[in-house]
Amino acid sequence: MKNYLGRMIVLVNDYEAAAKFYEKNFGFHRLFDTTSPEGERYLHLGTKGENVLGIWLMLATGEEQQQKVGHQTGGAPLMVIYTSDIIELYQQLIVNKVLISKKPMLGDSFRFLHCQDLYGNEIVVVELN
């Protein structure tokens, strides 16, 4: 038996705006995008590969979910994204006007920065050496 993580859910107000943010800034692709006969959209983003962890963008419905958009983790980081080049990605995020909440910290075996998505969710970006 093999088990693996599949998707993490991110509440959003706009599917396309959120998808474009992750595609433009992190190079994610649409892994799955369909609408059910009942009108529910299933939009999954991630990197290509087998059994890859992805983001399931879920439209916030109702007042309770809408209030949680941008801070569904209560102020803790929402996710960690790994990169092969933190400096190049940092420069790309700056050009794209992404809010950087912690500038790159450079250690011996790792480098990291914190940024926010378009809703204010904290994302940790890490490069392992």
Tab-separated table of C-alpha atoms in Angstrom:
chain	number	residue	atom	x	y	z
A	1	MET	CA	0.000	0.000	0.000
A	2	LYS	CA	1.240	3.494	-0.893
A	3	ASN	CA	-0.092	6.652	0.689
A	4	TYR	CA	0.762	10.205	-0.242
A	5	LEU	CA	-0.553	13.709	0.225
A	6	GLY	CA	-2.822	14.846	-2.565
A	7	ARG	CA	-4.159	18.381	-2.259
A	8	MET	CA	-4.233	21.218	0.219
A	9	ILE	CA	-7.280	23.449	0.064
A	10	VAL	CA	-6.934	27.206	-0.306
A	11	LEU	CA	-10.086	29.294	0.016
A	12	VAL	CA	-10.325	31.991	-2.664
A	13	ASN	CA	-12.718	34.704	-3.806
A	14	ASP	CA	-11.841	34.349	-7.496
A	15	TYR	CA	-10.631	31.154	-9.163
A	16	GLU	CA	-8.910	32.809	-12.106
A	17	ALA	CA	-7.134	35.531	-10.111
A	18	ALA	CA	-5.804	32.946	-7.644
A	19	ALA	CA	-4.761	30.531	-10.412
A	20	LYS	CA	-2.930	33.292	-12.279
A	21	PHE	CA	-1.082	34.269	-9.087
A	22	TYR	CA	0.319	30.761	-8.562
A	23	GLU	CA	0.975	30.185	-12.266
A	24	LYS	CA	2.773	33.510	-12.785
A	25	ASN	CA	4.810	33.530	-9.590
A	26	PHE	CA	5.610	29.871	-8.979
A	27	GLY	CA	5.216	28.268	-12.406
A	28	PHE	CA	2.368	26.010	-11.293
A	29	HIS	CA	0.159	24.338	-13.877
A	30	ARG	CA	-3.483	23.376	-13.899
A	31	LEU	CA	-3.507	19.717	-12.931
A	32	PHE	CA	-7.272	19.409	-13.018
A	33	ASP	CA	-9.991	21.890	-13.955
A	34	THR	CA	-13.578	20.845	-14.396
A	35	THR	CA	-17.058	21.932	-13.421
A	36	SER	CA	-19.613	19.437	-12.134
A	37	PRO	CA	-23.161	19.293	-13.515
A	38	GLU	CA	-24.216	21.043	-10.288
A	39	GLY	CA	-21.925	23.983	-11.136
A	40	GLU	CA	-19.121	23.273	-8.637
A	41	ARG	CA	-15.675	23.965	-10.056
A	42	TYR	CA	-12.699	21.792	-9.185
A	43	LEU	CA	-9.445	23.628	-9.945
A	44	HIS	CA	-6.190	21.982	-8.864
A	45	LEU	CA	-2.744	23.537	-9.390
A	46	GLY	CA	0.731	22.155	-8.917
A	47	THR	CA	3.907	20.987	-10.560
A	48	LYS	CA	3.931	18.198	-13.082
A	49	GLY	CA	4.764	14.714	-11.946
A	50	GLU	CA	3.250	11.577	-10.509
A	51	ASN	CA	1.581	11.722	-7.078
A	52	VAL	CA	2.442	15.400	-6.759
A	53	LEU	CA	1.047	17.516	-3.952
A	54	GLY	CA	-1.146	20.270	-5.311
A	55	ILE	CA	-3.340	23.170	-4.336
A	56	TRP	CA	-7.093	22.801	-4.635
A	57	LEU	CA	-8.535	26.273	-5.063
A	58	MET	CA	-11.950	26.332	-3.449
A	59	LEU	CA	-14.355	29.224	-3.881
A	60	ALA	CA	-15.380	30.544	-0.479
A	61	THR	CA	-19.132	30.311	-0.105
A	62	GLY	CA	-21.120	31.686	2.746
A	63	GLU	CA	-20.096	34.331	5.233
A	64	GLU	CA	-18.003	32.024	7.439
A	65	GLN	CA	-15.763	30.825	4.598
A	66	GLN	CA	-15.491	34.296	3.070
A	67	GLN	CA	-14.229	35.662	6.387
A	68	LYS	CA	-11.455	33.023	6.383
A	69	VAL	CA	-10.098	33.866	2.927
A	70	GLY	CA	-6.526	35.052	3.429
A	71	HIS	CA	-6.171	33.771	6.976
A	72	GLN	CA	-7.580	30.269	7.140
A	73	THR	CA	-4.546	29.197	9.228
A	74	GLY	CA	-5.008	31.859	11.894
A	75	GLY	CA	-1.822	33.745	11.029
A	76	ALA	CA	0.485	30.747	10.589
A	77	PRO	CA	2.018	30.089	7.165
A	78	LEU	CA	-0.370	28.429	4.742
A	79	MET	CA	2.247	26.414	2.846
A	80	VAL	CA	5.903	25.866	2.069
A	81	ILE	CA	7.056	25.974	-1.543
A	82	TYR	CA	10.496	24.616	-2.437
A	83	THR	CA	12.593	26.234	-5.157
A	84	SER	CA	15.945	25.502	-6.763
A	85	ASP	CA	16.915	29.212	-6.842
A	86	ILE	CA	15.607	31.496	-4.096
A	87	ILE	CA	17.354	34.622	-5.418
A	88	GLU	CA	15.931	34.262	-8.924
A	89	LEU	CA	12.463	33.599	-7.508
A	90	TYR	CA	12.799	36.551	-5.104
A	91	GLN	CA	13.619	38.858	-8.019
A	92	GLN	CA	10.632	37.493	-9.954
A	93	LEU	CA	8.321	38.076	-6.980
A	94	ILE	CA	9.593	41.665	-6.662
A	95	VAL	CA	8.989	42.325	-10.378
A	96	ASN	CA	5.474	40.868	-10.026
A	97	LYS	CA	4.829	43.113	-6.987
A	98	VAL	CA	4.243	40.227	-4.590
A	99	LEU	CA	4.324	41.343	-0.955
A	100	ILE	CA	7.514	40.047	0.690
A	101	SER	CA	7.028	39.715	4.449
A	102	LYS	CA	10.546	38.361	5.200
A	103	LYS	CA	13.407	39.036	2.819
A	104	PRO	CA	15.657	36.102	1.921
A	105	MET	CA	17.530	34.638	4.882
A	106	LEU	CA	20.643	32.788	3.787
A	107	GLY	CA	21.930	29.876	5.878
A	108	ASP	CA	24.563	27.203	5.291
A	109	SER	CA	22.149	24.447	4.288
A	110	PHE	CA	19.050	26.434	3.363
A	111	ARG	CA	17.683	29.784	2.248
A	112	PHE	CA	14.154	31.018	2.755
A	113	LEU	CA	11.821	33.968	2.396
A	114	HIS	CA	8.216	34.686	3.261
A	115	CYS	CA	5.713	36.242	0.886
A	116	GLN	CA	1.957	36.620	0.722
A	117	ASP	CA	-0.514	35.500	-1.884
A	118	LEU	CA	-3.110	37.875	-3.283
A	119	TYR	CA	-5.347	37.299	-0.239
A	120	GLY	CA	-2.657	37.711	2.428
A	121	ASN	CA	-1.914	34.034	3.094
A	122	GLU	CA	1.692	33.629	4.248
A	123	ILE	CA	3.840	31.426	2.006
A	124	VAL	CA	7.298	30.223	3.029
A	125	VAL	CA	9.649	29.678	0.091
A	126	VAL	CA	12.689	27.465	0.760
A	127	GLU	CA	15.804	26.500	-1.165
A	128	LEU	CA	17.681	23.538	0.332
A	129	ASN	CA	21.407	23.361	-0.410
